[in-house]
PDB file of C-alpha atoms and ligand atoms in Angstrom:
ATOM      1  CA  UNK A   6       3.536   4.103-146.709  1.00 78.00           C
ATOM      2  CA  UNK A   7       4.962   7.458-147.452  1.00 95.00           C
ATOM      3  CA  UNK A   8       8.776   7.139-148.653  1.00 95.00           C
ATOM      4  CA  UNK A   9      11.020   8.979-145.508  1.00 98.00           C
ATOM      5  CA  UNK A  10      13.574  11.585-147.812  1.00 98.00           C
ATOM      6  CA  UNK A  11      16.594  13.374-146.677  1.00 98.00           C
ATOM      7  CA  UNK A  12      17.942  15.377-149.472  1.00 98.00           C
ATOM      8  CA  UNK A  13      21.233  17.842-149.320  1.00 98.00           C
ATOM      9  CA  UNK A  14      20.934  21.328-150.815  1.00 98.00           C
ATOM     10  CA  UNK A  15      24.815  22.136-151.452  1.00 98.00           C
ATOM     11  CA  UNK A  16      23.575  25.385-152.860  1.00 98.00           C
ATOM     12  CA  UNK A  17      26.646  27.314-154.178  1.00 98.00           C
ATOM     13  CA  UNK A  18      29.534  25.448-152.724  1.00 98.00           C
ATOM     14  CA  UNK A  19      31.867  22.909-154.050  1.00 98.00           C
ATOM     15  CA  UNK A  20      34.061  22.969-157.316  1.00 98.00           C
ATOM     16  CA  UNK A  21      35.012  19.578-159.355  1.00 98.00           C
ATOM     17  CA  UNK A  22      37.332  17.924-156.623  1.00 98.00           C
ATOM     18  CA  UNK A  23      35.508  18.618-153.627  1.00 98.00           C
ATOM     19  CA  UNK A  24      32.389  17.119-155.647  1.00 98.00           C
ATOM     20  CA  UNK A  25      34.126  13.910-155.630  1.00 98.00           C
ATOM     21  CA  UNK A  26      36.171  14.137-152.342  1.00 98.00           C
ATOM     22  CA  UNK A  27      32.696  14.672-150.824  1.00 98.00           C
ATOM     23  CA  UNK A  28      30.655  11.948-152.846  1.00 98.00           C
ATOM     24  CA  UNK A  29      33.188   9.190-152.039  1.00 98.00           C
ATOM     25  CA  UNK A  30      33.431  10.399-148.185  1.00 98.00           C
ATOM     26  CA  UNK A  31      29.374   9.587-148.555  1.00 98.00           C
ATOM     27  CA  UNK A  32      30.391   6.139-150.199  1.00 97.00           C
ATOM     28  CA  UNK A  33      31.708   5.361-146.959  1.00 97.00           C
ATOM     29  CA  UNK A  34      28.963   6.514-144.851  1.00 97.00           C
ATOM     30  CA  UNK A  35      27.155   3.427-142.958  1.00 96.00           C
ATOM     31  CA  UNK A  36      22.965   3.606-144.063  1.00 96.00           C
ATOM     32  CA  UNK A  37      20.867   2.456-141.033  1.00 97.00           C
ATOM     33  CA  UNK A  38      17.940   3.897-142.328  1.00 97.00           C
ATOM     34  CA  UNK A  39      15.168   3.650-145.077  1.00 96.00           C
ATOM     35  CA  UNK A  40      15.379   7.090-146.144  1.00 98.00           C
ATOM     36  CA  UNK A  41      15.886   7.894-149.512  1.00 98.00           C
ATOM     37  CA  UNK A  42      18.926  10.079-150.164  1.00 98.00           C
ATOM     38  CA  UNK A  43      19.070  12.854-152.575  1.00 98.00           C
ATOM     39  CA  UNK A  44      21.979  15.380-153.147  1.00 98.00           C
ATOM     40  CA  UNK A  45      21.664  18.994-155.122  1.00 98.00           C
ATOM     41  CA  UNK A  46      25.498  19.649-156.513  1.00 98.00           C
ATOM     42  CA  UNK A  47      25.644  22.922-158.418  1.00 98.00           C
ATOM     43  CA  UNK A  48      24.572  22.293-162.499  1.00 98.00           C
ATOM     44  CA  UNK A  49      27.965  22.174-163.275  1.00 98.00           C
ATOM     45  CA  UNK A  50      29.114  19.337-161.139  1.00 98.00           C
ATOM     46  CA  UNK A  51      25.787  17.338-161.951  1.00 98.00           C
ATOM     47  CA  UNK A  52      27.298  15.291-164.440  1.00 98.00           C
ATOM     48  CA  UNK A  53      30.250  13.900-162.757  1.00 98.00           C
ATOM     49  CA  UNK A  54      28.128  13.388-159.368  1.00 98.00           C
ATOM     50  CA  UNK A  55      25.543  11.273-161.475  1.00 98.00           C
ATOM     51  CA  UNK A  56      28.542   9.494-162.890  1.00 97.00           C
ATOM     52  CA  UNK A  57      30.254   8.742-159.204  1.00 97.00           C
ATOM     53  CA  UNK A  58      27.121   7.822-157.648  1.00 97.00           C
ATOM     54  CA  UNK A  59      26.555   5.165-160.165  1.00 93.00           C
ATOM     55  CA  UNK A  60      25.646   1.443-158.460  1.00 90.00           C
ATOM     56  CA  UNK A  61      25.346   3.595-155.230  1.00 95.00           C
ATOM     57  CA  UNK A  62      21.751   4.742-153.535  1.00 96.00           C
ATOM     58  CA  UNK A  63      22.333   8.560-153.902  1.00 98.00           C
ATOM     59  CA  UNK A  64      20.129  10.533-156.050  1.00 98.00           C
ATOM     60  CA  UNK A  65      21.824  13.767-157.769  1.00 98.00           C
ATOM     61  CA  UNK A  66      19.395  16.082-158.257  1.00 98.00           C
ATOM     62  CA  UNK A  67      19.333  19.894-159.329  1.00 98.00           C
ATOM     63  CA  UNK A  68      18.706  23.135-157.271  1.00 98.00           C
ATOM     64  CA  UNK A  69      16.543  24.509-160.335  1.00 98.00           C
ATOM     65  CA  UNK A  70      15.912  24.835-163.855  1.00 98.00           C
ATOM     66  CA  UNK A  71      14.101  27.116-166.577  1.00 98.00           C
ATOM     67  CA  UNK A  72      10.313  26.774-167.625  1.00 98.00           C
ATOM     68  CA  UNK A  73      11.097  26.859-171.202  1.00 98.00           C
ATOM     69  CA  UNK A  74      11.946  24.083-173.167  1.00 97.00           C
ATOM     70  CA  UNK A  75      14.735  25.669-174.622  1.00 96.00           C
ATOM     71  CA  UNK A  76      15.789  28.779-176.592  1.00 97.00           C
ATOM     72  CA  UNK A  77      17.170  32.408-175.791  1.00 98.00           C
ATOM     73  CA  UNK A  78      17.680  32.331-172.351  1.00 97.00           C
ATOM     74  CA  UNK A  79      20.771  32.922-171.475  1.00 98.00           C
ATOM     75  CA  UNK A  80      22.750  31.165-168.326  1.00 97.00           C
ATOM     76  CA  UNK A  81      19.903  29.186-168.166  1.00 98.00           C
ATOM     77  CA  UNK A  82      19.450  24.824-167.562  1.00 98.00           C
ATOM     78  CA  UNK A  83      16.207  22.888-169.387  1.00 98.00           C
ATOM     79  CA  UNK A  84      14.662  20.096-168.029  1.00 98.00           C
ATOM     80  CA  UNK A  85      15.612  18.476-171.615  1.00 98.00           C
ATOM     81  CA  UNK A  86      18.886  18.916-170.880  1.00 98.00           C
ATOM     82  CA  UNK A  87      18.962  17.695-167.211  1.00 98.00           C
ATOM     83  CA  UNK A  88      17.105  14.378-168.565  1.00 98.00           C
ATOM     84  CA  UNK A  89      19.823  13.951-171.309  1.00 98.00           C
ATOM     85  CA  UNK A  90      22.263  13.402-168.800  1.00 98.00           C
ATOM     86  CA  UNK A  91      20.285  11.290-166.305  1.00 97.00           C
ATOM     87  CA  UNK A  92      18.939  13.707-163.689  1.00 98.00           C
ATOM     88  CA  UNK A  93      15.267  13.035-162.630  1.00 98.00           C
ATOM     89  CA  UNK A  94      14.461  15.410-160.306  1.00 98.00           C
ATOM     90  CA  UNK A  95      14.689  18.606-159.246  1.00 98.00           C
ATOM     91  CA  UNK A  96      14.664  21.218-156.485  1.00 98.00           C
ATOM     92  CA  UNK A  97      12.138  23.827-157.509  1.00 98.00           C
ATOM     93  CA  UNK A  98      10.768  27.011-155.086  1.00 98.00           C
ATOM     94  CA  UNK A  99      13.907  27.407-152.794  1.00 98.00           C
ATOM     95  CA  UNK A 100      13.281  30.760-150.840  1.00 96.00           C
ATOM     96  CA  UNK A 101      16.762  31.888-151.983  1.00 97.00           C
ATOM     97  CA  UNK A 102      15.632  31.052-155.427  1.00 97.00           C
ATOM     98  CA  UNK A 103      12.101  33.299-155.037  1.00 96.00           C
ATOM     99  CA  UNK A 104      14.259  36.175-152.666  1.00 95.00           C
ATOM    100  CA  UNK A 105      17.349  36.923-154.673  1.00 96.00           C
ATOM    101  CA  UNK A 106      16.084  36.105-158.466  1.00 96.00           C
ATOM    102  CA  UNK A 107      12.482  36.948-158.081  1.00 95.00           C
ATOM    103  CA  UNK A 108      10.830  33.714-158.351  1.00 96.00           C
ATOM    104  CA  UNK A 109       6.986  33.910-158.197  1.00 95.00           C
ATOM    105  CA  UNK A 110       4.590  31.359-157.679  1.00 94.00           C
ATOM    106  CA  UNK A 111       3.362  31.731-160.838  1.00 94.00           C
ATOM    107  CA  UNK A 112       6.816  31.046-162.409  1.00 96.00           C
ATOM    108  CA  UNK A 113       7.193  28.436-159.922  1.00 98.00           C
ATOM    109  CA  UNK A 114       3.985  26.613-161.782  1.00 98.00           C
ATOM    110  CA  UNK A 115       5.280  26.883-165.042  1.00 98.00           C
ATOM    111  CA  UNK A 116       8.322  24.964-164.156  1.00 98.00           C
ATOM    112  CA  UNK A 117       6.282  22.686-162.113  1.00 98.00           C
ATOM    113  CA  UNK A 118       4.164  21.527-165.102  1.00 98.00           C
ATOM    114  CA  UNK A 119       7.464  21.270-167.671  1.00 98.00           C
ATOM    115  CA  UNK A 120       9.011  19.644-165.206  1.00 98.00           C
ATOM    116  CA  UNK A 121       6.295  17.210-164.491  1.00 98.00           C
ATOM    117  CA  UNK A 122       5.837  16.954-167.907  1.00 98.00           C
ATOM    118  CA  UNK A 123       9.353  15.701-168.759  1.00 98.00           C
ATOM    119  CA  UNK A 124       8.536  12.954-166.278  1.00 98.00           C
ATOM    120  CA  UNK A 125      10.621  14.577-163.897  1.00 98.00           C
ATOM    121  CA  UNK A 126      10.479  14.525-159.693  1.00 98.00           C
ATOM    122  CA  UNK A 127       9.889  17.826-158.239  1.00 98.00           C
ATOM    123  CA  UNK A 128      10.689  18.627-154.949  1.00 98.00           C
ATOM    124  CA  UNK A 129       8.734  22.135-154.033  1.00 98.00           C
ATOM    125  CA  UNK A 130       9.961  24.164-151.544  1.00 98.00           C
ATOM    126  CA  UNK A 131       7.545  27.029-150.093  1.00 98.00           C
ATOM    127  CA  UNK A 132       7.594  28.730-146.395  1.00 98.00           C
ATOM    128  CA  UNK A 133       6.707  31.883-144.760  1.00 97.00           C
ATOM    129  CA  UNK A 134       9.457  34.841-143.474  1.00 94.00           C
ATOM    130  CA  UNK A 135       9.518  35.534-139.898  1.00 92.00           C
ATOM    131  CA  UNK A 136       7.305  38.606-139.901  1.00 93.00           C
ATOM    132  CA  UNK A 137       4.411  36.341-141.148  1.00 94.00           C
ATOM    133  CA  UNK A 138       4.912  33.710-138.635  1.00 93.00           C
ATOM    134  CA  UNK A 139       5.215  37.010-135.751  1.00 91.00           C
ATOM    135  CA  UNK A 140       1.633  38.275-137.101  1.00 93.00           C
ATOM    136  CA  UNK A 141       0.104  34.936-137.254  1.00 94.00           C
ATOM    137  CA  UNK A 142      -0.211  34.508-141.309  1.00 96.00           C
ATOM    138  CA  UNK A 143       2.399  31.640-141.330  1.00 96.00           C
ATOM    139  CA  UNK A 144      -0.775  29.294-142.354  1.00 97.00           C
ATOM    140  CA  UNK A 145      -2.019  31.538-144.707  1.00 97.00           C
ATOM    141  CA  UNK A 146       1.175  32.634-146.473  1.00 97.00           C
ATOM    142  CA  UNK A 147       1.803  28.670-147.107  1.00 98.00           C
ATOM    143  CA  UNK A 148      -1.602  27.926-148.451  1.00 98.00           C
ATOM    144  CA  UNK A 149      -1.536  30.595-150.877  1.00 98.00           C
ATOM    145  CA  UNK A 150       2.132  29.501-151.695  1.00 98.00           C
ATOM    146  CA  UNK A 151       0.657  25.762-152.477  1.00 98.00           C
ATOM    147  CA  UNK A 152      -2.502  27.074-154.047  1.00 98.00           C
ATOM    148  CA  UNK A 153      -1.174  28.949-156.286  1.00 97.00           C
ATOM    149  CA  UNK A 154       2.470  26.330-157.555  1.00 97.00           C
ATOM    150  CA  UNK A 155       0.043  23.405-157.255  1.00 98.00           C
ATOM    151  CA  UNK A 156      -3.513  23.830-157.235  1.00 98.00           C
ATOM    152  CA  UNK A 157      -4.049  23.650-161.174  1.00 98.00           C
ATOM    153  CA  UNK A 158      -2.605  20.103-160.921  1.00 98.00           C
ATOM    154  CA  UNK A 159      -5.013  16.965-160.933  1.00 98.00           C
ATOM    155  CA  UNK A 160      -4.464  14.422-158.149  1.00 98.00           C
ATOM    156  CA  UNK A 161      -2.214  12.324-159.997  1.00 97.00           C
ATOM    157  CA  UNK A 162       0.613  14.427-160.744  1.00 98.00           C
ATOM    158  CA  UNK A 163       1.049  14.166-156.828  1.00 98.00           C
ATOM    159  CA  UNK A 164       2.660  10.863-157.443  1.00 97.00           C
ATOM    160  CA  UNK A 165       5.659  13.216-158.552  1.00 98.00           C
ATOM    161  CA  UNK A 166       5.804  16.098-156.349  1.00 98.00           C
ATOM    162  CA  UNK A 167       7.482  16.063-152.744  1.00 98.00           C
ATOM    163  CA  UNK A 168       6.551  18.958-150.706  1.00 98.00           C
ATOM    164  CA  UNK A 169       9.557  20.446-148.611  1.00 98.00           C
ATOM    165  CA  UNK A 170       8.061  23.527-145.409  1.00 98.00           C
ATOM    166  CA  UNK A 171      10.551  25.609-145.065  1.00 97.00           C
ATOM    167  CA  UNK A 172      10.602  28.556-142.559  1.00 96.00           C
ATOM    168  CA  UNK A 173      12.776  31.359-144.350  1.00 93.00           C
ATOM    169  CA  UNK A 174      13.753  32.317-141.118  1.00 91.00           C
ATOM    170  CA  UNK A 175      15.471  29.355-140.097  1.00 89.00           C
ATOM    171  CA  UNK A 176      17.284  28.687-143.087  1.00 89.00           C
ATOM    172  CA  UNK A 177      21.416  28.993-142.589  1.00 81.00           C
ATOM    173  CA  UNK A 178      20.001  30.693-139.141  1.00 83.00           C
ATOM    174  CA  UNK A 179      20.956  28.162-137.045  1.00 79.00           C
ATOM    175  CA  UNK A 180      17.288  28.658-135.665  1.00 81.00           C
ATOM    176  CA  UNK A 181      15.417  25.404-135.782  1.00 86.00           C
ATOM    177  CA  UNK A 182      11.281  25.223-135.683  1.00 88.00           C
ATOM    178  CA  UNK A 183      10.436  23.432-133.085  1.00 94.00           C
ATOM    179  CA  UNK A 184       9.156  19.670-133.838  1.00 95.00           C
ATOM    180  CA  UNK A 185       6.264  20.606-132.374  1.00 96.00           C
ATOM    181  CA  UNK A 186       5.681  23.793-135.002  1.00 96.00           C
ATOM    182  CA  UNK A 187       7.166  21.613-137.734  1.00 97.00           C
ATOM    183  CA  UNK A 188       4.392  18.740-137.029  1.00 98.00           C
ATOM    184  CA  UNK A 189       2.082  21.778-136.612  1.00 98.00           C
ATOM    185  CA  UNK A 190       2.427  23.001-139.763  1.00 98.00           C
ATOM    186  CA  UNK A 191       2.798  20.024-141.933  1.00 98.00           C
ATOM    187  CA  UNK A 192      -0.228  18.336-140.311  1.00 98.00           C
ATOM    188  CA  UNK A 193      -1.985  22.158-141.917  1.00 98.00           C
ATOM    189  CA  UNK A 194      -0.239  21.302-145.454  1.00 98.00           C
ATOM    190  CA  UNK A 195      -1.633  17.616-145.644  1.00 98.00           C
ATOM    191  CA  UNK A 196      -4.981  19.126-144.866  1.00 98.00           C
ATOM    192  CA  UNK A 197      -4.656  21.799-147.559  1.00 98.00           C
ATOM    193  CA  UNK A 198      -3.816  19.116-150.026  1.00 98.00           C
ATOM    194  CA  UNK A 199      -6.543  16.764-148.583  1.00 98.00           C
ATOM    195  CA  UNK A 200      -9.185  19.578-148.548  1.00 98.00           C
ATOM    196  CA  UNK A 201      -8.372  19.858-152.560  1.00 98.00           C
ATOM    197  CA  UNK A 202      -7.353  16.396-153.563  1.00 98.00           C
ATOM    198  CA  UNK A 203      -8.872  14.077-150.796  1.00 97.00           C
ATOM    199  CA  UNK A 204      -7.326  11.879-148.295  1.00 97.00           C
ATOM    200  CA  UNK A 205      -5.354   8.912-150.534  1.00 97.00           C
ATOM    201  CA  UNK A 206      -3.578  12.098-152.565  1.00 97.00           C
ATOM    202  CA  UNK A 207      -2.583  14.080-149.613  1.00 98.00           C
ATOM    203  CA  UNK A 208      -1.562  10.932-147.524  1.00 98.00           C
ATOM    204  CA  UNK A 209       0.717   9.810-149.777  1.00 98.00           C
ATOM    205  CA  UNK A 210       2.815  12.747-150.797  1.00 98.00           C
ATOM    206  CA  UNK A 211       6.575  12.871-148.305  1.00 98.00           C
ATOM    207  CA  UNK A 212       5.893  16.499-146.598  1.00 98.00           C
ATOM    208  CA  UNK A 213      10.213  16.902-145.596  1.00 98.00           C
ATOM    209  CA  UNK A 214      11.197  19.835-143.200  1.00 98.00           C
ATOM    210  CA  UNK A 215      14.111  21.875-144.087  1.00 97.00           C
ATOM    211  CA  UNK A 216      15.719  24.834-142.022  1.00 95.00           C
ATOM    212  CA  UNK A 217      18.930  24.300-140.199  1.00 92.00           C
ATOM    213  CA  UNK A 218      18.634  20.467-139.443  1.00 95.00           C
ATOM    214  CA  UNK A 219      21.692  19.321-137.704  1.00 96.00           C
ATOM    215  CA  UNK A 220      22.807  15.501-136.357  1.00 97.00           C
ATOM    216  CA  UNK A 221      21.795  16.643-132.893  1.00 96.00           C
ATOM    217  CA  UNK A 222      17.941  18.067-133.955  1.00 96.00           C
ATOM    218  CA  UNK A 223      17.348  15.810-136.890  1.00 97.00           C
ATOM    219  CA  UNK A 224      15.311  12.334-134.611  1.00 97.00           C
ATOM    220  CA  UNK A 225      13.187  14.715-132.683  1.00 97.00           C
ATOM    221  CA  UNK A 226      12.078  16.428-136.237  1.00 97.00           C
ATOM    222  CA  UNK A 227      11.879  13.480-137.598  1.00 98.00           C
ATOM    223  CA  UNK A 228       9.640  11.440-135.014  1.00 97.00           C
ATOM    224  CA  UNK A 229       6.751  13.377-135.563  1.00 98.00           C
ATOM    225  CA  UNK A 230       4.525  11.180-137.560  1.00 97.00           C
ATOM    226  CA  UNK A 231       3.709  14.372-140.558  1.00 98.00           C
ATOM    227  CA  UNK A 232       7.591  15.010-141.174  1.00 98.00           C
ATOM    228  CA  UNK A 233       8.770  12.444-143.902  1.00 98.00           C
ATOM    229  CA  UNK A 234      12.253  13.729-143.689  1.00 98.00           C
ATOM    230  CA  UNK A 235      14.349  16.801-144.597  1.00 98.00           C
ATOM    231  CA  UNK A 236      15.985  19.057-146.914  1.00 98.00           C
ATOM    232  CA  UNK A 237      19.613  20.097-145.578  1.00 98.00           C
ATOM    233  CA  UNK A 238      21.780  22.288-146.282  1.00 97.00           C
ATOM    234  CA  UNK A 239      25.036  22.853-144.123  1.00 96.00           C
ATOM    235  CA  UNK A 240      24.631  19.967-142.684  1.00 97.00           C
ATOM    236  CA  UNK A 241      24.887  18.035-145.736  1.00 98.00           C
ATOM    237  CA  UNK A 242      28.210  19.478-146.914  1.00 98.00           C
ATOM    238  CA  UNK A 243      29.795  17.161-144.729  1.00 98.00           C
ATOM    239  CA  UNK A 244      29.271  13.252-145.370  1.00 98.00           C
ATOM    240  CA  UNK A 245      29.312  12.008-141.738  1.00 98.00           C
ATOM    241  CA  UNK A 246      26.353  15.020-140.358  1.00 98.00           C
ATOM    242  CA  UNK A 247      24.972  14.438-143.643  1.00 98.00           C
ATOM    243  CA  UNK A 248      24.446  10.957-142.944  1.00 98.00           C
ATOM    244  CA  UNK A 249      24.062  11.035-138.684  1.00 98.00           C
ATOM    245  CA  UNK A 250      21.068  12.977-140.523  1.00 98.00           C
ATOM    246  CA  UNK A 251      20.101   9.978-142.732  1.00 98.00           C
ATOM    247  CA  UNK A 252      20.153   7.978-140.231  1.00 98.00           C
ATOM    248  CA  UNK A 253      18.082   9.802-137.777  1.00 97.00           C
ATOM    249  CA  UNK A 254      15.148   8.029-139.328  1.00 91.00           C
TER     250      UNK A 254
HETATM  251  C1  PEP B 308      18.180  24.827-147.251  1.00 82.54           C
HETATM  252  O1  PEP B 308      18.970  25.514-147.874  1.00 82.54           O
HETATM  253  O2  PEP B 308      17.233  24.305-147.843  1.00 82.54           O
HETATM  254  C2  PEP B 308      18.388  24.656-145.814  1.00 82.54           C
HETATM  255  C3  PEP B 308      17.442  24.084-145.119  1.00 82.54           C
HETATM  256  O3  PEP B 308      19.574  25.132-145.308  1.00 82.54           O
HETATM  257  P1  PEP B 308      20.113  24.902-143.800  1.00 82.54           P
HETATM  258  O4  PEP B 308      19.951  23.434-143.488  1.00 82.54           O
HETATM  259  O5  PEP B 308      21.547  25.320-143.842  1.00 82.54           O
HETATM  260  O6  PEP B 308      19.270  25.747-142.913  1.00 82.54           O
END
């Protein structure tokens, strides 16, 4: 069965304290549900969220990281040095990510294979802007997105990659897909992978949905039998949405 995941993006938000006002308000969440739960602090607070969430079910996980396995580039995070201090997986793809510092898919692969080669989880984020989804190219624009991060891999790297569909234009929007266009277009994805990779690969790889998931959206998403849970982020700045979301499994 394919592991249910609800992971929270905190993007840009949170200093030191909040990091572990936040963490311990999770520690008190009730889990009803079998989802695994990931959070993304920024790099800097990665450290003392892997150290709080010790003993506890929460994975900390990063929002990105450099291709390179170290050297002269400045400002930049290795996977070598996200290992050394216990992370194991990472958010790679993230539309902000490929809008506001030029991300390509071809970088995107690089730092799929390091990461992937460090033994690392990757969680892949891809999705088409509104204009493609308005012309009809929101299949297209996601295949070619896939094809072109993944597509070199061989089946069993799979074991390590979670695909997260993300519209751009309901990201922070407030503007949900609908379940049925989030079932819609995940059911397309598995296809894409099973088309390549064949049936056992693509049915066993979580396909989450991420774009303005909120406590009051998140069952209906989540019942449709392609969506194997969701990446957040608002909603997961706050421990008890954050967790209604969890739970919505
Ligand atoms: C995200 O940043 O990945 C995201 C889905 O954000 P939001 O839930 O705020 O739309």
């Amino acid at each position: 069965m394919r592991k249910h995941i609800v992971a929270g993006n905190w993007k840009m938000n949170n200093g030191l304290i909040q990091t572990k006002t936040l963490i311990t308000e999770l520690k008190q969440q009730k889990k009803t549900s079998d989802a695994e739960v990931m959070i993304a602090p920024a790099f800097t607070n990665l450290w003392p969220a892997f150290e709080e969430t010790r003993q506890f079910p929460i994975e900390v996980v990063a929002q990105n990281m450099h291709f390179a396995e170290d050297g002269a580039y400045t400002g930049e995070i290795s996977a070598g040095m996200l290992k050394s201090i216990g992370i194991q997986s990472v958010i790679l793809g993230h539309s902000e990510r490929r809008a506001y510092f030029n991300e390509t898919d071809e970088a995107l692969a690089k730092k799929i294979n390091t990461a992937l080669e460090h033994d690392m989880r990757v969680i892949f984020c891809f999705g088409e802007e509104l204009s493609d989804r308005k012309s009809g190219h929101h299949e297209s624009v996601v295949e070619r997105q896939i094809k072109n991060a993944l597509f070199h891999l061989e089946a069993s790297a799979f074991k390590n990659i979670v695909l997260a569909y993300e519209p751009v234009w309901a990201i922070g929007t407030g503007e949900t897909a609908t379940p049925e266009q989030a079932q819609d277009m995940h059911a397309f994805i598995r296809k894409t992978l099973s088309d390549k990779y064949g049936s056992d690969t693509s049915n066993s790889v979580s396909i989450l949905y991420g774009g303005s998931v909120k406590p009051n959206n998140a069952k209906e998403i989540f019942s449709k039998p392609d969506v194997d849970g969701g990446l957040i982020g608002g909603a997961s700045l706050k421990a008890s949405d954050f967790f209604a979301i969890v739970n919505a499994f």
